[in-house]
Tab-separated table of C-alpha atoms and ligand atoms in Angstrom:
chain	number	residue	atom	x	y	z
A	23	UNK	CA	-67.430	-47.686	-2.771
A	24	UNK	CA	-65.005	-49.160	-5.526
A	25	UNK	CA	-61.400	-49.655	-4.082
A	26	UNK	CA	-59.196	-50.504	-6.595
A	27	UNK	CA	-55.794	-52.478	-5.630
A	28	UNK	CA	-52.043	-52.960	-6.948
A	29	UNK	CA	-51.373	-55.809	-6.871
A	30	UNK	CA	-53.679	-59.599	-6.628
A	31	UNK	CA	-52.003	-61.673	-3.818
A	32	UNK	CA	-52.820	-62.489	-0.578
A	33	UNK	CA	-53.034	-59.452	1.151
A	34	UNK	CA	-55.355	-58.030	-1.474
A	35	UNK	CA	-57.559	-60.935	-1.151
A	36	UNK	CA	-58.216	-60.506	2.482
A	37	UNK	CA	-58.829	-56.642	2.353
A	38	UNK	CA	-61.348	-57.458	-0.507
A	39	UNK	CA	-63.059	-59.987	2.160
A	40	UNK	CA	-62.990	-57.416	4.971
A	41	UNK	CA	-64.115	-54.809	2.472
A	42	UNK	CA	-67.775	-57.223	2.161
A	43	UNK	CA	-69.168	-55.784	5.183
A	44	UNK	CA	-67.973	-52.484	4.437
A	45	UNK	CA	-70.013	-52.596	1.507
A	46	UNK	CA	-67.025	-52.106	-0.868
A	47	UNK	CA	-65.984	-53.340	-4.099
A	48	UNK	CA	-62.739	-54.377	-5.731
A	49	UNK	CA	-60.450	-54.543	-8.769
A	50	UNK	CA	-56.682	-55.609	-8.956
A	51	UNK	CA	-54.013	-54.863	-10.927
A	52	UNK	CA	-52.111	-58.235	-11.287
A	53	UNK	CA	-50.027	-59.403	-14.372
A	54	UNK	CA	-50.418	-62.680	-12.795
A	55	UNK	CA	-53.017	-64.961	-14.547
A	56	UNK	CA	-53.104	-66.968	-11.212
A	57	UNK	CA	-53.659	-63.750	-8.972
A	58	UNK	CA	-55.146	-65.377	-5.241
A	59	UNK	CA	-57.323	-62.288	-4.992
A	60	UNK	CA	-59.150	-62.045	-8.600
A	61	UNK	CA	-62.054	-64.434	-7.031
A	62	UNK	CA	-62.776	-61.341	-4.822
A	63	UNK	CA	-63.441	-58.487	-7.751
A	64	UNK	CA	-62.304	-57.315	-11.081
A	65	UNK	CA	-59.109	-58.649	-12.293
A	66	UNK	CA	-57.231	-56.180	-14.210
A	67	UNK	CA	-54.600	-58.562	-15.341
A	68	UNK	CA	-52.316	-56.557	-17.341
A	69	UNK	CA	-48.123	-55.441	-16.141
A	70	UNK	CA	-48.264	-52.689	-13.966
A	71	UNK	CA	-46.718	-50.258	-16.521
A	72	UNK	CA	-48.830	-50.977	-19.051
A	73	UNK	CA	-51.089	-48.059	-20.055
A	74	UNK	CA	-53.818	-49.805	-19.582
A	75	UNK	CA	-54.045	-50.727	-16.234
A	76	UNK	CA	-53.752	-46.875	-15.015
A	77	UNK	CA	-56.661	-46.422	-17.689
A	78	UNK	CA	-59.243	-48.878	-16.742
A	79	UNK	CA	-58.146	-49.029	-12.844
A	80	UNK	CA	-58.969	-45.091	-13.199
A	81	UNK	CA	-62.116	-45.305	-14.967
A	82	UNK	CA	-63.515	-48.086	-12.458
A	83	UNK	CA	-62.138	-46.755	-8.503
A	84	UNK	CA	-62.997	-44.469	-6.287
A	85	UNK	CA	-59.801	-44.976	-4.488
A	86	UNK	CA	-56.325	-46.977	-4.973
A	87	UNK	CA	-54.433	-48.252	-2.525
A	88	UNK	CA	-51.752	-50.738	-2.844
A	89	UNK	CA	-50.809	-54.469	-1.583
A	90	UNK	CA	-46.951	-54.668	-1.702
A	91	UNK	CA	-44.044	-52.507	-1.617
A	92	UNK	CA	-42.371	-53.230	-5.197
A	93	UNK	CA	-45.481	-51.802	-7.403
A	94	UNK	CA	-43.780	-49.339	-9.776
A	95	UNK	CA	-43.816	-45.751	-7.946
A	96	UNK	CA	-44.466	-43.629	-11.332
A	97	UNK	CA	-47.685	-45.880	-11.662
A	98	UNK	CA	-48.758	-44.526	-8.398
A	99	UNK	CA	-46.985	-40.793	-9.088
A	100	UNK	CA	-49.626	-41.196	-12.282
A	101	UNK	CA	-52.868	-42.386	-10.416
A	102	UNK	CA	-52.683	-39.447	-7.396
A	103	UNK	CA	-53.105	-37.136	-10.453
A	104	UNK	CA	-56.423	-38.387	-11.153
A	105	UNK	CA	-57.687	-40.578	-8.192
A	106	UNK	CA	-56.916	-40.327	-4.343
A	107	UNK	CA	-54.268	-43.092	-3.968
A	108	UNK	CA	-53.331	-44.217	0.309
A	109	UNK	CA	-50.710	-44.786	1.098
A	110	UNK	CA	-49.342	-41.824	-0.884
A	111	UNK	CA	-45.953	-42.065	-3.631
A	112	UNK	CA	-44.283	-40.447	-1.089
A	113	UNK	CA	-44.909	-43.257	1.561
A	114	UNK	CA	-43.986	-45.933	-1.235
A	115	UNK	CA	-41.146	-44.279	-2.690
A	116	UNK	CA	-39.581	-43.919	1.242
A	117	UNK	CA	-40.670	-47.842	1.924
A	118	UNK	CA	-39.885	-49.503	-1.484
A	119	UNK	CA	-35.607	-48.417	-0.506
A	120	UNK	CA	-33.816	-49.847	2.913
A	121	UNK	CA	-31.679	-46.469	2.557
A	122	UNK	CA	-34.545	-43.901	2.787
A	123	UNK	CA	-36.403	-45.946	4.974
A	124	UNK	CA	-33.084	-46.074	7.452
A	125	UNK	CA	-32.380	-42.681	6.995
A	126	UNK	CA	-35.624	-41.419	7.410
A	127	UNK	CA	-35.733	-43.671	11.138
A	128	UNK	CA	-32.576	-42.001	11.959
A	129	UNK	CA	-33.614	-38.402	11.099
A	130	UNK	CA	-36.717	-38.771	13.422
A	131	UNK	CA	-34.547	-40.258	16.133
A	132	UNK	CA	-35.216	-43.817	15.673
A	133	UNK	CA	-32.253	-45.986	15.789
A	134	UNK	CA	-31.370	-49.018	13.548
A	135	UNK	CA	-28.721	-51.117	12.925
A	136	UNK	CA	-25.162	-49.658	11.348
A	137	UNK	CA	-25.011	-49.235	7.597
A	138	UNK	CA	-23.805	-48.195	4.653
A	139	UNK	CA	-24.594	-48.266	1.136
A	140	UNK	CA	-22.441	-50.795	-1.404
A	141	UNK	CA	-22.550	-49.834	-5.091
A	142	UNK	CA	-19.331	-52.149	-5.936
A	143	UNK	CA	-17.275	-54.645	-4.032
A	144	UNK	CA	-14.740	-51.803	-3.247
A	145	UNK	CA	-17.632	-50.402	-1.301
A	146	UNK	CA	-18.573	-53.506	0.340
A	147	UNK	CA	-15.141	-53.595	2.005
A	148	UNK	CA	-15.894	-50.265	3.098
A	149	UNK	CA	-18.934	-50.409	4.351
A	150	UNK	CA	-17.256	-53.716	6.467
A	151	UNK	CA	-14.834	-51.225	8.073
A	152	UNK	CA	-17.452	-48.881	8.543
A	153	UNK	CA	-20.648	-51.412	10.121
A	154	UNK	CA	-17.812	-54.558	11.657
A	155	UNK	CA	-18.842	-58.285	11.136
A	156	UNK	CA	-21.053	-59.922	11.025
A	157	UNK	CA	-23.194	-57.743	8.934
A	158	UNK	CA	-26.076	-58.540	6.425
A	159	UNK	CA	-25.823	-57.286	2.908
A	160	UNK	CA	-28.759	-56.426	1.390
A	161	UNK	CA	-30.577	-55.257	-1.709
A	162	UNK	CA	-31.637	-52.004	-1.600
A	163	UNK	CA	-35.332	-52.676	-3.507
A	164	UNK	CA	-37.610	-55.696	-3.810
A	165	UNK	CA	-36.362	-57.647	-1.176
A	166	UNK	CA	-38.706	-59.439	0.843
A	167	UNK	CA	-39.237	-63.223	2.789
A	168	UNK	CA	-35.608	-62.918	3.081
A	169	UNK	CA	-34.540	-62.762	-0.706
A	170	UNK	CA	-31.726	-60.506	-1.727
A	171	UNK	CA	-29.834	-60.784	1.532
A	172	UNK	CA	-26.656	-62.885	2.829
A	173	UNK	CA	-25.243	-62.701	6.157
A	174	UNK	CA	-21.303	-61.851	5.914
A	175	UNK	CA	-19.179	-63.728	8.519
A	176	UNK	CA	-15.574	-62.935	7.854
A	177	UNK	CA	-13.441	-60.945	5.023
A	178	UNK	CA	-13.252	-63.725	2.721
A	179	UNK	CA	-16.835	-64.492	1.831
A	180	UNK	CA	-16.940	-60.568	0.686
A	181	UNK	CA	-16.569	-61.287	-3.005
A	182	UNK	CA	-18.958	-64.073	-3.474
A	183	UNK	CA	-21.355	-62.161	-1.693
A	184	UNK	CA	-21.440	-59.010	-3.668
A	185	UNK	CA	-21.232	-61.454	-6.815
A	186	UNK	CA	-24.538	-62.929	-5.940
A	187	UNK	CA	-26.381	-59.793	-5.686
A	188	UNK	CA	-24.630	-57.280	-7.972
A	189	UNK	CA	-25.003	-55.238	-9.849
A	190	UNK	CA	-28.227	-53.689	-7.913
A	191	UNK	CA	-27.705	-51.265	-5.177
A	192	UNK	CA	-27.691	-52.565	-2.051
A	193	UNK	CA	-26.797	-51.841	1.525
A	194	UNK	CA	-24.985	-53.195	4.115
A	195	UNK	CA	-26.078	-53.452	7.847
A	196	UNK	CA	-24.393	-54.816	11.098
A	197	UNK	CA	-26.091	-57.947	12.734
A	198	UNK	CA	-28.012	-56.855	15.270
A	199	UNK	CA	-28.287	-59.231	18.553
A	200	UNK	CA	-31.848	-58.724	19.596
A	201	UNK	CA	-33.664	-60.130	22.603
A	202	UNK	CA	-36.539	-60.737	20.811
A	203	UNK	CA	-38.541	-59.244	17.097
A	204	UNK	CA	-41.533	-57.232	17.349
A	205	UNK	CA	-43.734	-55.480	14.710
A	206	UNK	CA	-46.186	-52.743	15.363
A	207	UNK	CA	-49.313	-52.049	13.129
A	208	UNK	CA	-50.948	-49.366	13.494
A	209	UNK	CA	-53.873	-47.740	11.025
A	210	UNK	CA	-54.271	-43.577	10.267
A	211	UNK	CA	-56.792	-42.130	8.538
A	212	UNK	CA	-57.105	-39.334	6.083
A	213	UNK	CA	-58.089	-36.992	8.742
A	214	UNK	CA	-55.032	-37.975	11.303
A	215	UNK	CA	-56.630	-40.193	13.306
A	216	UNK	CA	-54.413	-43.540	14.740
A	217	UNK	CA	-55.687	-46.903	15.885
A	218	UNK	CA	-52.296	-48.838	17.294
A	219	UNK	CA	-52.463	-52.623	17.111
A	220	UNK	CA	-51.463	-54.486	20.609
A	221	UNK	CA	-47.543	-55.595	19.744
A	222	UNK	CA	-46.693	-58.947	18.014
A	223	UNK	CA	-43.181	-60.916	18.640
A	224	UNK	CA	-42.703	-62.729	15.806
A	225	UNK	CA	-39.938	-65.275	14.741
A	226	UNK	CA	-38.475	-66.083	11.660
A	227	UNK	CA	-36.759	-68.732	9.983
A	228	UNK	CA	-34.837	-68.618	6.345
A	229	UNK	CA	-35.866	-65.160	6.698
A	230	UNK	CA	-39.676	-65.913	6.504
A	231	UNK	CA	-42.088	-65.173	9.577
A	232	UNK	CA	-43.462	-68.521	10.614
A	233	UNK	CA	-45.039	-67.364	13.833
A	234	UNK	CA	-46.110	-64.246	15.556
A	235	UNK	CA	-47.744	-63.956	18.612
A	236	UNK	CA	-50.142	-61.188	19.696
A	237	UNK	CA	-49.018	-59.280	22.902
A	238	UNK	CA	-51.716	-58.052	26.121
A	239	UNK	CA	-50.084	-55.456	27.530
A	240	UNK	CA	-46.245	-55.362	26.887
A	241	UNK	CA	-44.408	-52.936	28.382
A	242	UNK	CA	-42.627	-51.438	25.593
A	243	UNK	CA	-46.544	-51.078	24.005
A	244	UNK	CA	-45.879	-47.117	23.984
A	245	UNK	CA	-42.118	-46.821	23.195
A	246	UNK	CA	-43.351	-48.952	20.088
A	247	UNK	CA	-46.496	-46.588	19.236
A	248	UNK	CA	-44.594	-43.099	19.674
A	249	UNK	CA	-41.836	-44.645	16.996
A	250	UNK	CA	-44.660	-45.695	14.375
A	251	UNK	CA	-46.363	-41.950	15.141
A	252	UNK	CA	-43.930	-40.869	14.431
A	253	UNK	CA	-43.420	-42.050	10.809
A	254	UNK	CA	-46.793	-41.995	10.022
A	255	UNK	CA	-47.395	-38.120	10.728
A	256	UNK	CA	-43.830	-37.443	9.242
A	257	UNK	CA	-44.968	-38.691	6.060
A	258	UNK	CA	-48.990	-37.914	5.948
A	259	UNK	CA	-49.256	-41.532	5.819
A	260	UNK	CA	-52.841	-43.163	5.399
A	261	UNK	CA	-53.586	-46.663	5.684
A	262	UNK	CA	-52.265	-49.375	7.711
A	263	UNK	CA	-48.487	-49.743	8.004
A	264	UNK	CA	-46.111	-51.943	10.009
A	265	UNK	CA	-42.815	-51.487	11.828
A	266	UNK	CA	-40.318	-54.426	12.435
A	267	UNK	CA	-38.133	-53.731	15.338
A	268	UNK	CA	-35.932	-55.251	17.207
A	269	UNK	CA	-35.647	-55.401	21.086
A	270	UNK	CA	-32.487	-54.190	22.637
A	271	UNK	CA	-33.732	-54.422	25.620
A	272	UNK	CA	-33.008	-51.093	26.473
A	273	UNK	CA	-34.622	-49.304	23.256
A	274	UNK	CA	-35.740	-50.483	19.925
A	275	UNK	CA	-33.895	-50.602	16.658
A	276	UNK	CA	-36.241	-50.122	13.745
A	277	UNK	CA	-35.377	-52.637	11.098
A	278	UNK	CA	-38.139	-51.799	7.961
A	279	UNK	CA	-41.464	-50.450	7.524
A	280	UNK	CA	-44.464	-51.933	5.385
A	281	UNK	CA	-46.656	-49.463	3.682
A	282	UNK	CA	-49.707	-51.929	3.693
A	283	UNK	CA	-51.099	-54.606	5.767
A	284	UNK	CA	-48.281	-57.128	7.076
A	285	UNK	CA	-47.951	-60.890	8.198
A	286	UNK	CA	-47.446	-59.925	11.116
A	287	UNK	CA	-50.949	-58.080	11.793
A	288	UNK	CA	-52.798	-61.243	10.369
A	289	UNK	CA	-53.946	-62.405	14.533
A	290	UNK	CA	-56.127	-59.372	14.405
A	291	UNK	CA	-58.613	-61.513	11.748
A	292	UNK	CA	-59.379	-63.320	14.858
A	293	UNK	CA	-57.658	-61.519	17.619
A	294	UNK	CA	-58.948	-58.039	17.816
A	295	UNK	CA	-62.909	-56.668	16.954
A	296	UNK	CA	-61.563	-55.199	13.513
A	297	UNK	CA	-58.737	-56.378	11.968
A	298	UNK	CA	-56.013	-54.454	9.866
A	299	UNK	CA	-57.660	-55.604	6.523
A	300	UNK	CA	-60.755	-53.731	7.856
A	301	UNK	CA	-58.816	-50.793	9.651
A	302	UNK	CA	-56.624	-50.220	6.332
A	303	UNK	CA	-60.176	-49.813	4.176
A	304	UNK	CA	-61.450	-47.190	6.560
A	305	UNK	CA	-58.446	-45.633	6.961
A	306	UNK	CA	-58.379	-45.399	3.448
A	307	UNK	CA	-61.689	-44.056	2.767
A	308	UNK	CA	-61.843	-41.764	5.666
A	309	UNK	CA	-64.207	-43.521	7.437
A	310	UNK	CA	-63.620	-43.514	11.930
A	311	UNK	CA	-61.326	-46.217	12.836
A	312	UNK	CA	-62.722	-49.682	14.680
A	313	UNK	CA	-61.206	-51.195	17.951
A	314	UNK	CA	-58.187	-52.429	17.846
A	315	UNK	CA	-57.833	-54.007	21.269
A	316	UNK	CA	-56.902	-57.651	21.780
A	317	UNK	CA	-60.025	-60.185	22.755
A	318	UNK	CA	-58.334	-62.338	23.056
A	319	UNK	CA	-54.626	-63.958	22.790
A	320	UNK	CA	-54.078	-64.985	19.628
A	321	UNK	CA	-51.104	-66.437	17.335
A	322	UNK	CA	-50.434	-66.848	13.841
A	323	UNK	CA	-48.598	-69.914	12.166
A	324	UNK	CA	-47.799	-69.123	8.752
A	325	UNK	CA	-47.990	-71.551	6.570
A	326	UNK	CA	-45.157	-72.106	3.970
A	327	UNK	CA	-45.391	-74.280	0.961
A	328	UNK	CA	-47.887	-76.455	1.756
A	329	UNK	CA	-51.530	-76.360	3.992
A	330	UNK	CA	-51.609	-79.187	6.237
A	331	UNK	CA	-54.706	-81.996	6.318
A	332	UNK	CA	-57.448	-79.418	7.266
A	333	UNK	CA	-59.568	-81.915	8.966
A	334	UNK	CA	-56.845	-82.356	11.820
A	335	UNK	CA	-57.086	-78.221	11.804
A	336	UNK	CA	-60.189	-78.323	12.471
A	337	UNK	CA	-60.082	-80.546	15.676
A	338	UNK	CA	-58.069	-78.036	16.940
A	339	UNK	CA	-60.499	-75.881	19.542
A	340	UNK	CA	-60.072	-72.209	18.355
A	341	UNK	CA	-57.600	-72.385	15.333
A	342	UNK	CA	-58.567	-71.000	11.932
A	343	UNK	CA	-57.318	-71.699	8.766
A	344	UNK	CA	-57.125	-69.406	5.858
A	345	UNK	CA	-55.955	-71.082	2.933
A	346	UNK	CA	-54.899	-68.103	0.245
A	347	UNK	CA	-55.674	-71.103	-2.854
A	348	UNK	CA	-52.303	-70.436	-4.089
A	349	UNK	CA	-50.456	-73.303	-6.024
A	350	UNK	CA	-47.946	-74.743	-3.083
A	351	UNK	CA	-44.066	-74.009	-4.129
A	352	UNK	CA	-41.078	-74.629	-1.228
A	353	UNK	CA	-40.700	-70.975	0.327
A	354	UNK	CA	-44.377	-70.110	-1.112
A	355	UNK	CA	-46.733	-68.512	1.802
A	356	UNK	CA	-49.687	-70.360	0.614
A	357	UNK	CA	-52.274	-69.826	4.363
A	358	UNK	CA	-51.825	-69.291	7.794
A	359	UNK	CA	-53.447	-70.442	10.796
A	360	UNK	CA	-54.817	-68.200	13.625
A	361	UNK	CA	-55.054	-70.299	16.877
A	362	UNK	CA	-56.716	-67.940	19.545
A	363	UNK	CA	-57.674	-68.529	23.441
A	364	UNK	CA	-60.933	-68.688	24.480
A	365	UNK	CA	-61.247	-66.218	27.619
A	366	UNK	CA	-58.078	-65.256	29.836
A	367	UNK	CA	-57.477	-68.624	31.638
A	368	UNK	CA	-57.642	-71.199	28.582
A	369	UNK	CA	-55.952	-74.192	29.756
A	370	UNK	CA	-56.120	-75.295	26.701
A	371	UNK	CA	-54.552	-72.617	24.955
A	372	UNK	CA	-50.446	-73.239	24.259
A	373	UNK	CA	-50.985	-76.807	23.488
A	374	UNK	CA	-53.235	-76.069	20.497
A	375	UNK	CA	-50.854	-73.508	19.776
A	376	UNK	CA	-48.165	-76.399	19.726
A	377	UNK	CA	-50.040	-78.867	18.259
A	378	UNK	CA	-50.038	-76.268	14.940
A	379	UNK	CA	-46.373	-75.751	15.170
A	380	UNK	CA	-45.818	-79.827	15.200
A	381	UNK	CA	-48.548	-80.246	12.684
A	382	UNK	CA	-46.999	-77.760	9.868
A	383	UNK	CA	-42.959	-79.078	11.411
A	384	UNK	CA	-42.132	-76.075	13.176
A	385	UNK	CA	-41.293	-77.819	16.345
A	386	UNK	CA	-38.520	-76.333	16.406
A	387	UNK	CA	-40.467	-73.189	17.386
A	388	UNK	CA	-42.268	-74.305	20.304
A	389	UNK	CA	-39.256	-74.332	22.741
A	390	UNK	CA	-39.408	-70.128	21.362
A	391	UNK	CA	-43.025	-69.839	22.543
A	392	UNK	CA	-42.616	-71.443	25.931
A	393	UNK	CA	-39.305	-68.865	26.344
A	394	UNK	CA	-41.737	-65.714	24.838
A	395	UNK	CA	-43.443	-62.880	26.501
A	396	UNK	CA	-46.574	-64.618	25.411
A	397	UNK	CA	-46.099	-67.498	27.695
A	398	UNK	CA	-46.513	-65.843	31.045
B	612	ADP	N1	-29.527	-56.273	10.756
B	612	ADP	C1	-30.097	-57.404	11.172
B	612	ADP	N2	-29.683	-58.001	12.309
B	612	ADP	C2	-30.247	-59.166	12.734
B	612	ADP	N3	-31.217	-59.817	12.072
B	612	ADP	C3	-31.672	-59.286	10.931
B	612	ADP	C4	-31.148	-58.052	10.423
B	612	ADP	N4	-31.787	-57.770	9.280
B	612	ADP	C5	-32.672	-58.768	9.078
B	612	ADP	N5	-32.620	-59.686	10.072
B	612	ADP	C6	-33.453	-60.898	10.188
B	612	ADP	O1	-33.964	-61.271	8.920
B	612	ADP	C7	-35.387	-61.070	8.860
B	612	ADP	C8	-35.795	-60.569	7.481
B	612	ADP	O2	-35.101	-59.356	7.189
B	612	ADP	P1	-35.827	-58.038	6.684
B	612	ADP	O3	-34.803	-56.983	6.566
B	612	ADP	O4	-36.991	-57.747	7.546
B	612	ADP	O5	-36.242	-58.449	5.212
B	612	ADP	P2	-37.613	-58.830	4.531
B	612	ADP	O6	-37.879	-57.639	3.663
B	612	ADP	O7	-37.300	-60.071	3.775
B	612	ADP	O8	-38.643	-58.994	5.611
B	612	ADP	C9	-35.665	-60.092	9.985
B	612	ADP	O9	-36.996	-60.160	10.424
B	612	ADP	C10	-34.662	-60.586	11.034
B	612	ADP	O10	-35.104	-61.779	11.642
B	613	MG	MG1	-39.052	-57.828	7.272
């Protein structure tokens, strides 16, 4: 079967290497000369509204599906004409905006955080009235690792703020004070079926994930799964998709969703019998959904601008590395490392996991995991 992707980075790369046993092929639509994935298939390096890329992406797949949530919707509007296309317009045209997404949470009962939308700084000190401080302004589109947003403390930081992001949309949302992050991923196939991931907590710094943690058995497994069933059936949606929420404590706030596979799902590679790269493919092509189930406790390091000396990696007992071969920039999510436990009563376990955190300088961190619901 010929799968053809929007969009060459990482995420595409590691569906193309879970679509190997699945006996699939690939092609990606990437401007990018430098695309991570075009070692794993056809590189259709051309911008995404140029003609040709609908043409010869059409001509080649049997099926599109999509790697990140700022691909041009009318490309994907055009392709459903022709080809079967999962996750649909519809779910990229809800995901690719904070305000549908939001309102769409809130009109199935989900909560979030306050907000409002800010077209002009007038608006901004509106919306402040409306949300309180401190809030987060944020673009409405193409926001992502934490670009397009500033946190707003008090009144007078409301003009530089909207300066930096004007003139695009954007909206503005009340800090939340969470107990903790979680994300749940979940997979749903064309004929309704739902395979829900085990929760992750993750943690984030600059506004990039650096670690997430894969959860046996939380309580608030179910409250998380109804919320992502939720979406999913609202919108058809088939594929693999995440939810970011935050813990109250009492309930969850959903903060965004991910029409694809997400950071945050990367401990199933090593975690969980089939991962979401593999889940997403045969969600995709209609195929029954694999096991989902942890094997065993697992966390993810990401690994930001740089991949660390992989021959002290791989003294570590249980920890793979997955190095995307992307050129290192500061910010730049070039690998990540999966560090997993072998059986339930792996001694050995959080101090690998900690040796990873000190090896990539994310010490910081580790006083986080020994506070998590991991370490029990
Ligand atoms: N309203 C909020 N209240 C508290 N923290 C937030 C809020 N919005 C975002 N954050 C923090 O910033 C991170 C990144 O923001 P997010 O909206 O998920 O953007 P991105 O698209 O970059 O992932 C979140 O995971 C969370 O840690
Ligand atoms: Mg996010």
């Amino acid at each position: 079967m010929k799968i053809g992707i929007l969009g060459g980075g990482q995420l595409a790369q590691m569906l193309a290497q879970a679509g190997e046993s699945l006996d699939m092929q690939f092609a990606f639509v990437a401007p990018e000369q430098d695309a991570c994935a075009a070692p794993y298939g056809k590189h259709l390096m051309y911008p995404y509204l140029d003609p040709k890329a609908k043409e010869e992406l059409e001509n080649w797949a049997d099926i599109v599906t999509y790697e990140f949530e700022s691909i041009p919707v009318p490309l994907v509007e055009a392709l459903e004409q022709v080809k079967p296309v999962h996750p649909s317009s519809q779910a990229l045209t809800l995901a690719s905006d904070r305000l549908n997404e939001k309102n769409m949470f809130n009109q199935q009962g989900i909560e979030t955080a306050k907000f409002a939308t800010v077209d002009s700084l007038q608006d901004l000190q509106i919306a402040v009235e409306k949300v309180g401080l401190p809030a987060i302004l944020k673009t409405r589109r193409d926001g992502y690792d934490g670009k397009g947003q500033v946190v707003l403390r008090d009144q007078s930081q409301l003009e530089a703020a909207w300066e930096s992001l004007s003139p695009v949309a954007c909206i503005l949302e009340s800090m939340v004070n969470f107990k903790r992050e979680v994300s749940i991923v979940a997979s749903r196939n064309v004929d309704g079926d739902i395979a829900y991931y085990p929760l992750a907590e993750n943690y984030h710094r600059e506004g990039i994930l650096r670690l997430s943690l894969s959860l046996q058995n939380d309580p608030k497994q179910k409250e998380a799964e109804e919320i992502i069933r939720k979406v999913m059936e609202k919108v058809g949606y088939v594929g693999t998709m995440a939810v970011e929420l935050f813990d109250l404590g009492d309930k969850f706030a959903a903060n965004e969703l991910s029409p694809r596979v997400h950071n945050s799902g990367h401990w199933s590679m090593d975690g969980a019998i089939a991962s979401q790269f593999k889940n997403h493919l045969l969600a995709i092509a209609n195929q029954p959904l694999q096991d989902t189930s942890l094997q065993n406790a697992t966390a993810m390091v990401n690994l930001i601008g740089a991949i660390p000396d992989k021959d002290l990696v791989a003294e570590i007992p249980n920890a793979v590395l997955y190095d995307y071969g992307k050129e290192p920039k500061p910010g730049r999510k070039v690998g990540h490392i999966n560090i997993s436990a072998d059986g339930d009563n792996d001694e050995d376990f959080i101090p690998n996991v900690i040796k990873v955190l000190d090896m990539v300088g994310q010490q910081e961190l580790i006083g986080e995991l020994l506070k998590s619901s991991f370490y029990k």
